[in-house]
Structure formats: structure tokens, C-alpha cells
Coordinates of C-alpha atoms and ligand atoms in Angstrom, one line a residue:
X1 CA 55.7 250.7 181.2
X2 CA 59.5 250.6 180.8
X3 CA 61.5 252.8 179.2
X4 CA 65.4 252.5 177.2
X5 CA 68.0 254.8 178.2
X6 CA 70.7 255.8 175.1
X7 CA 73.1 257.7 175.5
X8 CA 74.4 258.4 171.9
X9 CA 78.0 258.5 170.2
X10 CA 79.7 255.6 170.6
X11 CA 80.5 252.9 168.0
X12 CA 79.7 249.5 168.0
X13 CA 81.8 246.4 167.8
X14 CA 82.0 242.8 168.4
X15 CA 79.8 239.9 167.1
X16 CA 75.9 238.9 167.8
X17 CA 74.0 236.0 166.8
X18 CA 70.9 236.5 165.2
X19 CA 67.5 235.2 166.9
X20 CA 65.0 232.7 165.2
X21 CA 62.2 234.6 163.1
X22 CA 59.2 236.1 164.7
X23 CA 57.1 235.4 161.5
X24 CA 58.2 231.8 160.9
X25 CA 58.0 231.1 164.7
X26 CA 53.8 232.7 165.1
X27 CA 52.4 230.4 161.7
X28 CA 54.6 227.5 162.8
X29 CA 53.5 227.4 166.6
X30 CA 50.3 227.4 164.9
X31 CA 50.9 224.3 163.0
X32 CA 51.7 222.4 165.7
X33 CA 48.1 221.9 165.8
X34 CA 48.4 219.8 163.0
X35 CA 50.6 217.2 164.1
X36 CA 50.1 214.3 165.9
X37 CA 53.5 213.0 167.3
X38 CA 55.1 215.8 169.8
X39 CA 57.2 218.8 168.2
X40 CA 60.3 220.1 169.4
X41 CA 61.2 223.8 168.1
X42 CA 65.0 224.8 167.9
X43 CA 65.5 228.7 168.0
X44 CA 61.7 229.8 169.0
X45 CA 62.7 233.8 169.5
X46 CA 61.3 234.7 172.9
X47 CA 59.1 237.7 172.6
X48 CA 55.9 239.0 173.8
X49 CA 54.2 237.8 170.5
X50 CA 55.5 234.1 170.8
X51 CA 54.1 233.7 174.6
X52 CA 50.8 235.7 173.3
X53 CA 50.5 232.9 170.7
X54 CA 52.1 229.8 173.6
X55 CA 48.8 231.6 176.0
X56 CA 46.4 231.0 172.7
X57 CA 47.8 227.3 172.3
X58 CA 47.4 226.4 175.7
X59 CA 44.0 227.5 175.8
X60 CA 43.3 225.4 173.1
X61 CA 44.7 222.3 174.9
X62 CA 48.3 222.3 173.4
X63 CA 50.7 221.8 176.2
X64 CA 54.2 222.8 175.7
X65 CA 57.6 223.8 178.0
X66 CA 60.6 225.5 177.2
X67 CA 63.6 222.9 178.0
X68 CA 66.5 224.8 177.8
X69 CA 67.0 226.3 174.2
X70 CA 64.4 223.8 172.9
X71 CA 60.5 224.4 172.7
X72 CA 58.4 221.4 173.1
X73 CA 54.8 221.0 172.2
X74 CA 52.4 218.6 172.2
X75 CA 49.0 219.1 170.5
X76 CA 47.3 215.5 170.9
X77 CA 44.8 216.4 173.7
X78 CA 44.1 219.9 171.6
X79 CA 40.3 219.7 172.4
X80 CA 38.8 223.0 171.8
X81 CA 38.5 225.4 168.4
X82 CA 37.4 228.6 170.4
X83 CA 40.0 231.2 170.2
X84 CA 40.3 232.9 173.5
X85 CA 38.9 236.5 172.5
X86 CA 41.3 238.4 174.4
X87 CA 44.4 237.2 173.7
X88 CA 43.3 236.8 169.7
X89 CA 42.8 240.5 169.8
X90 CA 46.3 241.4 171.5
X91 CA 48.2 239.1 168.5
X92 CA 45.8 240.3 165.9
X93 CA 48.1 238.1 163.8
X94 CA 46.4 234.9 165.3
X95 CA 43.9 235.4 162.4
X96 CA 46.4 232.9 160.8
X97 CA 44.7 230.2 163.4
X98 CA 42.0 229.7 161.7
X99 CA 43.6 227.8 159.0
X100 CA 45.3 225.0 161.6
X101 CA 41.5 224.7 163.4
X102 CA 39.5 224.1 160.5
X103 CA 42.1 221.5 159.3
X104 CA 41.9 220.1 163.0
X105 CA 38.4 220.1 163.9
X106 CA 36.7 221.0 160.6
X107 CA 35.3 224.3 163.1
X108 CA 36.7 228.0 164.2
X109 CA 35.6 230.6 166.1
X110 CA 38.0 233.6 166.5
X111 CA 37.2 237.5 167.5
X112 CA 37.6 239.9 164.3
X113 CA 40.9 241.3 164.7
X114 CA 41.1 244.9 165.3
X115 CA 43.6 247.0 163.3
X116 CA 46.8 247.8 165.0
X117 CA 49.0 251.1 164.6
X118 CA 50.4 250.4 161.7
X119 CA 47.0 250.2 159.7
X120 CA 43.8 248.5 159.6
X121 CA 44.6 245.1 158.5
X122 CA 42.1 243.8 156.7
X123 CA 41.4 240.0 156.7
X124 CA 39.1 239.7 153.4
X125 CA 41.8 237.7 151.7
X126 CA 42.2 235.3 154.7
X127 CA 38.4 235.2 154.4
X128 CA 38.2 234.9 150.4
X129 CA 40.5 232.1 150.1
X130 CA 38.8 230.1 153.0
X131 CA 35.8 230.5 151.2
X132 CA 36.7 229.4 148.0
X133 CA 38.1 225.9 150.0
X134 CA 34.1 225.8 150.7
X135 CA 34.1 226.9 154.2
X136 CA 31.6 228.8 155.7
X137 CA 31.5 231.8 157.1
X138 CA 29.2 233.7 159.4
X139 CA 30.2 236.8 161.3
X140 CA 28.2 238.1 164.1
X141 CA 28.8 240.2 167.2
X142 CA 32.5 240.9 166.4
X143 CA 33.1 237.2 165.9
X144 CA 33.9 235.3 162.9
X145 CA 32.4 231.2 162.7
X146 CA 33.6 228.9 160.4
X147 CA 32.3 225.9 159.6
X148 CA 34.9 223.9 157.3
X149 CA 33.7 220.3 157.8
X150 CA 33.4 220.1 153.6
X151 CA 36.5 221.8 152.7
X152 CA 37.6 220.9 148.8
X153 CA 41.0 221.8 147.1
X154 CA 40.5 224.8 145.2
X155 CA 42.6 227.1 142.5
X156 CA 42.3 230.5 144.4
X157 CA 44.4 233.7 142.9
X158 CA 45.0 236.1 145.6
X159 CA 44.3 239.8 144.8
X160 CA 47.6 241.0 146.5
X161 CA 50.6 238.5 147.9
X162 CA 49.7 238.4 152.0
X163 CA 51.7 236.4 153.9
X164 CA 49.1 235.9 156.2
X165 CA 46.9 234.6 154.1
X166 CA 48.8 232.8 152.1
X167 CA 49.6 230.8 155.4
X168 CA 46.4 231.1 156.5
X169 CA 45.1 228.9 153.3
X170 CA 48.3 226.5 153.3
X171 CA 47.3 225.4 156.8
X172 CA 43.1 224.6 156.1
X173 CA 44.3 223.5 152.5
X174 CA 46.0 220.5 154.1
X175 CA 42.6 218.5 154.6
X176 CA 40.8 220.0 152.1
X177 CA 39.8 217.4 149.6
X178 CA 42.0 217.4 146.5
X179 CA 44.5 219.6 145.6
X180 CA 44.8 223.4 146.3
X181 CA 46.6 225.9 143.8
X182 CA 47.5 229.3 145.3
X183 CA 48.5 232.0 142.5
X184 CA 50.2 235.0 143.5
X185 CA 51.3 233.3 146.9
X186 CA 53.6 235.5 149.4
X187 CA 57.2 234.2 148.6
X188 CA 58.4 235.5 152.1
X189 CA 61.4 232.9 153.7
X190 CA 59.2 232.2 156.3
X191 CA 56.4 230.5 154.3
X192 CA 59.5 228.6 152.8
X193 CA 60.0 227.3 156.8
X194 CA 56.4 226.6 157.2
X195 CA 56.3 224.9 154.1
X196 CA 59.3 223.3 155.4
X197 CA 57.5 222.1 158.8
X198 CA 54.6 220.9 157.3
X199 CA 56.4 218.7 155.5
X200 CA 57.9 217.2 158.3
X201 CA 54.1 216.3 159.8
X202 CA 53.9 214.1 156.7
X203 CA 51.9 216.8 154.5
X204 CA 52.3 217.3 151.1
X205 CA 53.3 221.0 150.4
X206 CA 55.4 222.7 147.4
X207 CA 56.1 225.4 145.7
X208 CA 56.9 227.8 148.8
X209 CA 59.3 231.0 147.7
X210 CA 57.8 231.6 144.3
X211 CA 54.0 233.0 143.9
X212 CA 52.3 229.6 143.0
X213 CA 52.1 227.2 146.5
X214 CA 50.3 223.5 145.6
X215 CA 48.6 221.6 148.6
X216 CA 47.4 218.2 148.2
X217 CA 45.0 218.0 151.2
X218 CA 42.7 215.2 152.8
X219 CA 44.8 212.6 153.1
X220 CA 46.2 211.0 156.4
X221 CA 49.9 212.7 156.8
X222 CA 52.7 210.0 155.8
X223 CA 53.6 207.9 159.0
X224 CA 56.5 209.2 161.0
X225 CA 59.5 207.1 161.7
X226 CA 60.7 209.6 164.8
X227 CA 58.6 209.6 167.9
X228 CA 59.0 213.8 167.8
X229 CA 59.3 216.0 165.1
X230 CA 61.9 218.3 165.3
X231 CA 62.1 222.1 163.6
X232 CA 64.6 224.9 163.6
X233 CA 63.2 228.1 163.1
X234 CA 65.1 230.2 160.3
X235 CA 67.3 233.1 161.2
X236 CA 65.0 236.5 161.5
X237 CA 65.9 238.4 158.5
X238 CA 64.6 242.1 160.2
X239 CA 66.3 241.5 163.6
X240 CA 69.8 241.2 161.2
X241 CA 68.8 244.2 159.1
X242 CA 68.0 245.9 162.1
X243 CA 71.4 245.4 163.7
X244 CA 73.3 246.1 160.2
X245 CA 71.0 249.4 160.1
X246 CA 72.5 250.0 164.5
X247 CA 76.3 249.8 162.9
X248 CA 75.3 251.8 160.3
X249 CA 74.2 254.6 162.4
X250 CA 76.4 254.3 165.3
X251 CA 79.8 253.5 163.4
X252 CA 81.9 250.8 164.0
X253 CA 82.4 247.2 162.8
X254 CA 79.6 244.2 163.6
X255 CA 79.2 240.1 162.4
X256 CA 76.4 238.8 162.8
X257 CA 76.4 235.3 163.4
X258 CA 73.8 232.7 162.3
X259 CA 72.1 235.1 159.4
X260 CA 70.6 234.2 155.8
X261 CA 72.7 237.2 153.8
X262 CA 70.1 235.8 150.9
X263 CA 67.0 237.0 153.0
X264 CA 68.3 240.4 153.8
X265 CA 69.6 241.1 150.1
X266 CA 67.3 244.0 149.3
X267 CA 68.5 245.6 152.9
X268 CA 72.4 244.7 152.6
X269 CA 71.9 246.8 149.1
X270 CA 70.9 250.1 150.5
X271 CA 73.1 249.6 153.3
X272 CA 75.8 249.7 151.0
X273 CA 74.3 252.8 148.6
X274 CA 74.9 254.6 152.0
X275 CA 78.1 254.2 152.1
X276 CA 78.8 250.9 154.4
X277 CA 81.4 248.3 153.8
X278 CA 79.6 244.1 154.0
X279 CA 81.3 241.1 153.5
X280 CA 79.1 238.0 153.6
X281 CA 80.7 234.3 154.4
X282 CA 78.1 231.4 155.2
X283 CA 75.3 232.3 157.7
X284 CA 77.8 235.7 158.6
X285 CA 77.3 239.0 157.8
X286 CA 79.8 241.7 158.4
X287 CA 79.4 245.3 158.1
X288 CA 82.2 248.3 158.2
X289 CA 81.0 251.6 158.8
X290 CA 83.1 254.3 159.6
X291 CA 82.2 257.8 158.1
X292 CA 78.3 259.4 158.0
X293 CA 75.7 257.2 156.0
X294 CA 75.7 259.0 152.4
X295 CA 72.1 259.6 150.9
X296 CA 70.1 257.1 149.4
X297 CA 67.9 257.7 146.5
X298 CA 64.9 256.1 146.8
X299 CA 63.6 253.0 149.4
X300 CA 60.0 251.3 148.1
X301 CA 58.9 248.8 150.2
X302 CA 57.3 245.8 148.7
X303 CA 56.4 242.2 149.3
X304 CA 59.2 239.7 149.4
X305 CA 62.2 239.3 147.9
X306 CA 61.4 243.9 147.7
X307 CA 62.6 246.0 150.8
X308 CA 60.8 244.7 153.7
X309 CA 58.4 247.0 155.4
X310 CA 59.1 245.7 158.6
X311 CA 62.9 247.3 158.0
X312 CA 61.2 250.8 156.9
X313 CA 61.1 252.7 160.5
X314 CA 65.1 251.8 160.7
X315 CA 66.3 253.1 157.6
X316 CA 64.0 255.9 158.1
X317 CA 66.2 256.3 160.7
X318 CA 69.4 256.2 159.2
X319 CA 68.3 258.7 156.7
X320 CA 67.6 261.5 159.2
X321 CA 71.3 261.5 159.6
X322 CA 72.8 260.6 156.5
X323 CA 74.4 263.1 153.8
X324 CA 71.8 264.4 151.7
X325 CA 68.2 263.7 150.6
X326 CA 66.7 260.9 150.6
X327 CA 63.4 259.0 149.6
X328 CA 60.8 256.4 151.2
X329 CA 57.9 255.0 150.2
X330 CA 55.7 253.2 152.1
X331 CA 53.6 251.0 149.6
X332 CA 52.5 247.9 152.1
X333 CA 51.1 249.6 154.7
X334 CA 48.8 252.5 155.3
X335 CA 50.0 253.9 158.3
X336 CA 53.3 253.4 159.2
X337 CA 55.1 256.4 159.4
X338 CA 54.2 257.2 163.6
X339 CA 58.0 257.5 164.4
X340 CA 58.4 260.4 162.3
X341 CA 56.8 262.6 164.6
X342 CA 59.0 261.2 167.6
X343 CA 62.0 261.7 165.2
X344 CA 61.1 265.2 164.7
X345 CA 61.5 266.2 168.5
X346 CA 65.2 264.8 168.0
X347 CA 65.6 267.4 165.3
X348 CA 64.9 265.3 162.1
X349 CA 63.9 267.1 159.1
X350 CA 61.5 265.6 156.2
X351 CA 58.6 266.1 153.9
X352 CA 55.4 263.7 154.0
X353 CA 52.6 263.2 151.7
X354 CA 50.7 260.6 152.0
X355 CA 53.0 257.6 151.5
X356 CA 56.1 258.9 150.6
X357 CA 58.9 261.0 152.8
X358 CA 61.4 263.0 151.8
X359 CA 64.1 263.4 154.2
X360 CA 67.1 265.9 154.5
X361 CA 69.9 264.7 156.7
X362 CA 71.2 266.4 159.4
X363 CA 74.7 266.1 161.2
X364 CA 73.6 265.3 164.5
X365 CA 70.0 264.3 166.3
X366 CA 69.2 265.3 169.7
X367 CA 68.8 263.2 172.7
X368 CA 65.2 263.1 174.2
X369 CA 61.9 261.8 175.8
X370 CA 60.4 260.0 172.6
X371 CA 57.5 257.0 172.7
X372 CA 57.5 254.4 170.8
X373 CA 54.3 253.6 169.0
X374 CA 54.7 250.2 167.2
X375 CA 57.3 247.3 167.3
X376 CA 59.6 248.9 164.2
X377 CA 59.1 252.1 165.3
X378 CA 60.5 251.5 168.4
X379 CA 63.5 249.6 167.2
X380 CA 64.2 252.6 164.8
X381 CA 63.6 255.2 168.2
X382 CA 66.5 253.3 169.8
X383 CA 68.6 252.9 167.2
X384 CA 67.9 257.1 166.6
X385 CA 69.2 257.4 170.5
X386 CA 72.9 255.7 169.1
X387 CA 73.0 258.0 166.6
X388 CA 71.9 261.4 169.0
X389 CA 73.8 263.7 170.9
X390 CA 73.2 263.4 174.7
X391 CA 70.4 260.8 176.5
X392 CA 67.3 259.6 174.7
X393 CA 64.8 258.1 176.3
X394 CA 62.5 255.5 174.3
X395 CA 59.3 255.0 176.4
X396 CA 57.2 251.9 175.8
X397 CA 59.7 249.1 175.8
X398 CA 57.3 246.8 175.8
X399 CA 56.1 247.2 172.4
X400 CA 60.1 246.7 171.2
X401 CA 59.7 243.0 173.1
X402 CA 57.1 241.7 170.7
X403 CA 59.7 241.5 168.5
X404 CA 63.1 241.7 170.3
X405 CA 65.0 239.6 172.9
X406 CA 66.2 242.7 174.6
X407 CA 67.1 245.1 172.0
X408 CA 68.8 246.5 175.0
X409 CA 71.1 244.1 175.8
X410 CA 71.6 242.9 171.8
X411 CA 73.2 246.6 171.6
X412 CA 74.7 246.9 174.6
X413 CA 76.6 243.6 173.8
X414 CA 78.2 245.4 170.9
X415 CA 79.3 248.7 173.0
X416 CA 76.1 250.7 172.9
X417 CA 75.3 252.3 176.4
X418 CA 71.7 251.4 176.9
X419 CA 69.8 250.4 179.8
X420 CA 66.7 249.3 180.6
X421 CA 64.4 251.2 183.5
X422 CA 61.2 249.8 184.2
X423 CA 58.9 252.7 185.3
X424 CA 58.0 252.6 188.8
X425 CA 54.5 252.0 190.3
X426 CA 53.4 255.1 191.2
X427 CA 53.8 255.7 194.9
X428 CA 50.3 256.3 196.8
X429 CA 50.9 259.8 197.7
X430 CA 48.0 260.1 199.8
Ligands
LIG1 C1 53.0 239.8 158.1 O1 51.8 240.5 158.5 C2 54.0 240.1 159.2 N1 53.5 239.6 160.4 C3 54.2 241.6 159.3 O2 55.2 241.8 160.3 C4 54.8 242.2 158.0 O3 54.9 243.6 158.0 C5 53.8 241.8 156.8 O4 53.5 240.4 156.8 C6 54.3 242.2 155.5 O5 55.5 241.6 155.2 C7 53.6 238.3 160.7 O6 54.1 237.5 159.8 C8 53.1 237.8 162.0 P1 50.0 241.0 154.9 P2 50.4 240.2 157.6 O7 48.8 240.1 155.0 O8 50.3 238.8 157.3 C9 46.8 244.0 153.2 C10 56.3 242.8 162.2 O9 56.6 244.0 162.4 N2 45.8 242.9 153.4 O10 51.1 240.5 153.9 O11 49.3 240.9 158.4 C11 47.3 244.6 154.5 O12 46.3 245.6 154.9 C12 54.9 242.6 161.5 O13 56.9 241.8 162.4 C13 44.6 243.0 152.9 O14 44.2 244.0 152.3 O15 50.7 241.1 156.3 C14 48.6 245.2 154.2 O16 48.4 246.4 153.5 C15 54.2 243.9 161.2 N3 43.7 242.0 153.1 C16 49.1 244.2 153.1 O17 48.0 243.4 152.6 C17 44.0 240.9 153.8 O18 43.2 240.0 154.0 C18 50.2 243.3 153.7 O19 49.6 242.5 154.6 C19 45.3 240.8 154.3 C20 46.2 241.8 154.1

């Protein structure tokens, strides 16, 4: 496992572009199965979750190569609707496959995703809304089979916005006979962008970014002029808020470079309760922070365009130090409050019950041995180290890389001293 090395107190500076979105990138690489010229993706992050999903793809038959900067696929000899059981379980987001196979090969068979650390993610929604297009579902032996060859458009009203199934039904919707309705859709920018791509295979999506989505499905997509259809993936709205929430905490002055400030509105707003200075111009964001973060009152995280609980474990963070009490409460997920233990051995103080924290800033944290135990959580572990007196060390790297390019070296770039260390095999002793 490797390990980040921080050594806390100094500012950051300078200017960082921000990566293409995780969560557009998975449902869109996903798509791909849906179109039949070749696709070439333009700022495909690369993380552990995006070669998880490039292993699943290739197992189905996709073939693909990074050229460069761009990401080329091509899903016409896709000849298989298995999901590889292993790999499915590792991205337990891959549930979102099913949606792009049944609109494929009218057939799915994936694993029932286990929960991850951050809760027990259900998929009955995913399941529901499949349903109610009229496919059918067995589950046996820890496997889910779906048998979609007589999918019709539906009006389905989901109990709660997921953005996983809201892709999930967008995708199988698209050959579904007749047109699908989907009330109380996820609004999140990235169904916008794979609203956005769909379009581009010639299918006829609308409505993405507000809670009603309309799919009109079964038909042939239009005929594409262009031999290869070509995508750029939008800006990822928690690696920005993430590097706002670094400044924030370490001082200094940041731009970041190719960012939505729309998409990180919600994030930019309690930044600046805290005290920070942001100027937005175009796709640039720059923050100003040169005195300790000032309390904030109360964070609630919600589904889109509410705080994002994917930014949670960073301001969570940045409230352990800031001046006074503040308030977070965690209403998305069950379980996602693991780095406050690890923030307590660096001499955090807080309250928890059940879903809510109450946390009393203190001057300084302490440098030490913490673990990461989820993708955010690590993030938020590092950016604890800038903020620390002395060396912290943030074990479990790895799980940082599903959804950073090197947090490492992002932060380093900007005047952070971080380093990598991958841990070394352990020698035979014998
Ligand atoms: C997506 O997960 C993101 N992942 C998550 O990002 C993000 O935290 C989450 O949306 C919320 O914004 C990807 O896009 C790949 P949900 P998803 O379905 O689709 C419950 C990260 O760090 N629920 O909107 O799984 C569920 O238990 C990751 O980048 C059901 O009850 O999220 C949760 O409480 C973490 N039944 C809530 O809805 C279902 O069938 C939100 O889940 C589905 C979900």
C-alpha cells in the first residue's frame, strides 16, 4: 500500500487545472456501448475507477487506447452482456451497466454490488425503475439477470433523486419502446454531460439538470455525419472544491483553471462564510485565504445543486481548524463520517450523533500516522496533513487514486511538501 508524506505549514500558491469528472467519465464510458461509430473522449480523468470500468469494457468486447490526452473507444464487436464479477464488485458503481446492456443486447447479468465504506448502497431504485420499463428481473446466487428484450417507455417517479439510477434508467430507456418520463430525476452536472453524449449517438434525450428527464427510446439513433463521435468530459466539480477547501486550510492564493464556478456554487458559498476571498472569471476560480478559516454555521449535504457529499470529509476538515463551532450533517449517506476518528488522533475535537457533528476548532492539528478509509476521506486526511504541525502520514494512497490524479503531486504543484512512498514488500526475514 502506499502512503502520503505532509509536512504541514506552508501556503499554497500558483495555478492548477482541474481534471475531467470521475462521475461523468464512469456512466459515459458506459455509454459507449451504445454507439456504433467509434468515440473519442477528451479529458477522461485517469483514476483507479476509470481503468476498473476500461477492465469491465474490455471484457465485454469494447476495445479502446489512450492516444495521448484523448481516449478512444470502439464498442462495435461488444459481444458479451456478462459483467465480469470481480471487477463489478471492486466499482460497485458499475451497477449503472446494466442500463447500456439491456439497451445493447436486450440481456444483463451483473454481481449484486456489495456496499462500500461509506454505506450500504442499495440498488432497489436502479432495480424499480428497470422494472417499471418491463424488464425482468431474477436474482439468484448473489447475481442479478435481466431479461429486457420487451422494454416499453414508462412514467416512473423515483422515491429519492439517485444519480445512479437516474443514469442507470436514461441508458435502458433509450430502446425502450415509446417514451420514458423520469420525475424526480438527479439534476447533478454530470447527467447534464451524459445527457449531452447521448445525444451525440443520435438519441433523443431532454430535460437533464432539472428533476423531470424524457427519453424517447426504440428508435434507430439519427445517422451520423462524422465517422467518430467526439466528447469532452466536464470539469470535476469535487476535485475543484477540494483544491479551494487545500487553500483554504493551508493559506495562500490558488486559480484553478478549467472549472464550472456554477457547479461548485453551494461549495464556493461556505468557502467564503469561512472567511476566504473568490473571484470567479470564465472556467477560473480564484481563492484568497490568508488568516484562520472563521466558523461556519451549519453544512447539510443534499442532492444536487445542495452541498455535495462527496465535498463533506474536506470541509469536515477545514472545520477542525477553523474559529469556532461548527455544524455538519450528513443527510445522503449513512456512514460517512470514518475520517473523524483519524482526525481525532491529530487532535480534532467534535460531537457525533448519528448524522450530525459538531465541531470545535482548534489552532493547530498534529502531524501523524492516520489511514485513509474511503476516497473523500482520504483527500480530507491529506488536506488535514497541510493544515498540521509536523509530518502526517496518510496510509492507503490507493484509495485517494480512485478519484485523484495524484493528489500528491496536484498539491505539491501549488507549494505543498508532499510525497509519495510506496510501502515496501516486506523483506523475507527468514
Ligand atoms: C453517485 O453515487 C456518485 N458516484 C457518488 O460519488 C456520490 O456521492 C453520489 O452519487 C451522491 O451524489 C458516481 O457517480 C460514480 P445515489 P450513487 O444513488 O449513484 C440511496 C465519490 O466519492 N440509494 O445518488 O451510488 C443511497 O444509499 C462517489 O465520487 C438507495 O436507497 O449515489 C444513498 O443514500 C461516492 N437506493 C443515496 O440514495 C438506490 O437504488 C444517494 O445515492 C440507490 C441509491
Amino acid at each position: 500500500m502506499a502512503s502520503l508524506i505532509v509536512t504541514g505549514g506552508r501556503p499554497l500558491s500558483g495555478t492548477i487545472r482541474v481534471s475531467g469528472a470521475k462521475n461523468a467519465a464512469l456512466p459515459i464510458l458506459a455509454a459507449t456501448l451504445l454507439s456504433k461509430e467509434p468515440v473519442a473522449l477528451y479529458d477522461c480523468p485517469h483514476l483507479r475507477d476509470v481503468a476498473n470500468m476500461l477492465s469491465i469494457l474490455n471484457a465485454l468486447g469494447v476495445h479502446w487506447a489512450w492516444e495521448e490526452a484523448v481516449l478512444r473507444l470502439d464498442a462495435s464487436s461488444a459481444n458479451a452482456y456478462v459483467m465480469p464479477q470481480g471487477l463489478s464488485k471492486e466499482l460497485r458503481s458499475s451497477i449503472f451497466m446494466l442500463g447500456p446492456l439491456l439497451a445493447r443486447f436486450g440481456h444483463a447479468v451483473c454481481t449484486f454490488p456489495g456496499g462500500c465504506e461509506i454505506g450500504h448502497r442499495p440498488i432497489d431504485l436502479h432495480l424499480k425503475g428497470l422494472t417499471m420499463l418491463g424488464v425482468e428481473i431474477r436474482e439468484e446466487h448473489g447475481l442479478i439477470l435481466c431479461d429486457g428484450c420487451a422494454m416499453r417507455g414508462a412514467e416512473i417517479h423515483l422515491d429519492y433523486p439517485s444519480v445512479g439510477a437516474t443514469e442507470n434508467i436514461m441508458m435502458a430507456a433509450v430502446q425502450a419502446k415509446g417514451e420514458t418520463v423520469i420525475q424526480n430525476a438527479a439534476r447533478e452536472p454530470e447527467i447534464e454531460d451524459l445527457q449531452s453524449f447521448l445525444r451525440k449517438l443520435g438519441y433523443g434525450v431532454s430535460g437533464a439538470g432539472s428533476s423531470t428527464i424524457r427519453i424517447v427510446g426504440g428508435r434507430v439513433p439519427s445517422v451520423m455525419e462524422e465517422e467518430c463521435v467526439s466528447h469532452r468530459i466536464i470539469p470535476d466539480r469535487i476535485v475543484a472544491g477540494t483544491m479551494l477547501c487545500a487553500a483554504a486550510m493551508a493559506g495562500g492564493e490558488v486559480t484553478l483553471q478549467n472549472a464550472v464556478p456554477a457547479h461548485v456554487a453551494s461549495v464556493m458559498a461556505k468557502l467564503r462564510e469561512a472567511g476566504c476571498a473568490i473571484q470567479t472569471e470564465g472556467d477560473r476560480i480564484h481563492i484568497t485565504a490568508h488568516a484562520r478559516p472563521r466558523e461556519i454555521k451549519l453544512i447539510e449535504t443534499l442532492p444536487y445543486p445542495g452541498f455535495p457529499t462527496d465535498m463533506q470529509a474536506q470541509m469536515f476538515a477545514l472545520c477542525t481548524i477553523a474559529d469556532g463551532t461548527s455544524m455538519i450533517v450528513e443527510n445522503v449517506f449513512e456512514n460517512r463520517f470514518k475520517h473523524g476518528a483519524e482526525l481525532l488522533r491529530m487532535g480534532a475535537s467534535f460531537t457525533q450523533k448519528d448524522r450530525t457533528i459538531v465541531i470545535r476548532g482548534v489552532e493547530r492539528l498534529m502531524g501523524t500516522r492516520v489511514a485513509a478509509r474511503d476516497l473523500r476521506g482520504g483527500a480530507a486526511l491529506t488536506l488535514a496533513g497541510l493544515a498540521a504541525d509536523g509530518e502526517t502520514v496518510v496510509e492507503n494512497a490507493e484509495l485517494i487514486d480512485r478519484g485523484y490524479d495524484r493528489l500528491d503531486r496536484m498539491l505539491a504543484s501549488l507549494g505543498a511538501q508532499i510525497r509519495r512512498e510506496e510501502e515496501k514488500e516486506e523483506r523475507n526475514t527468514q
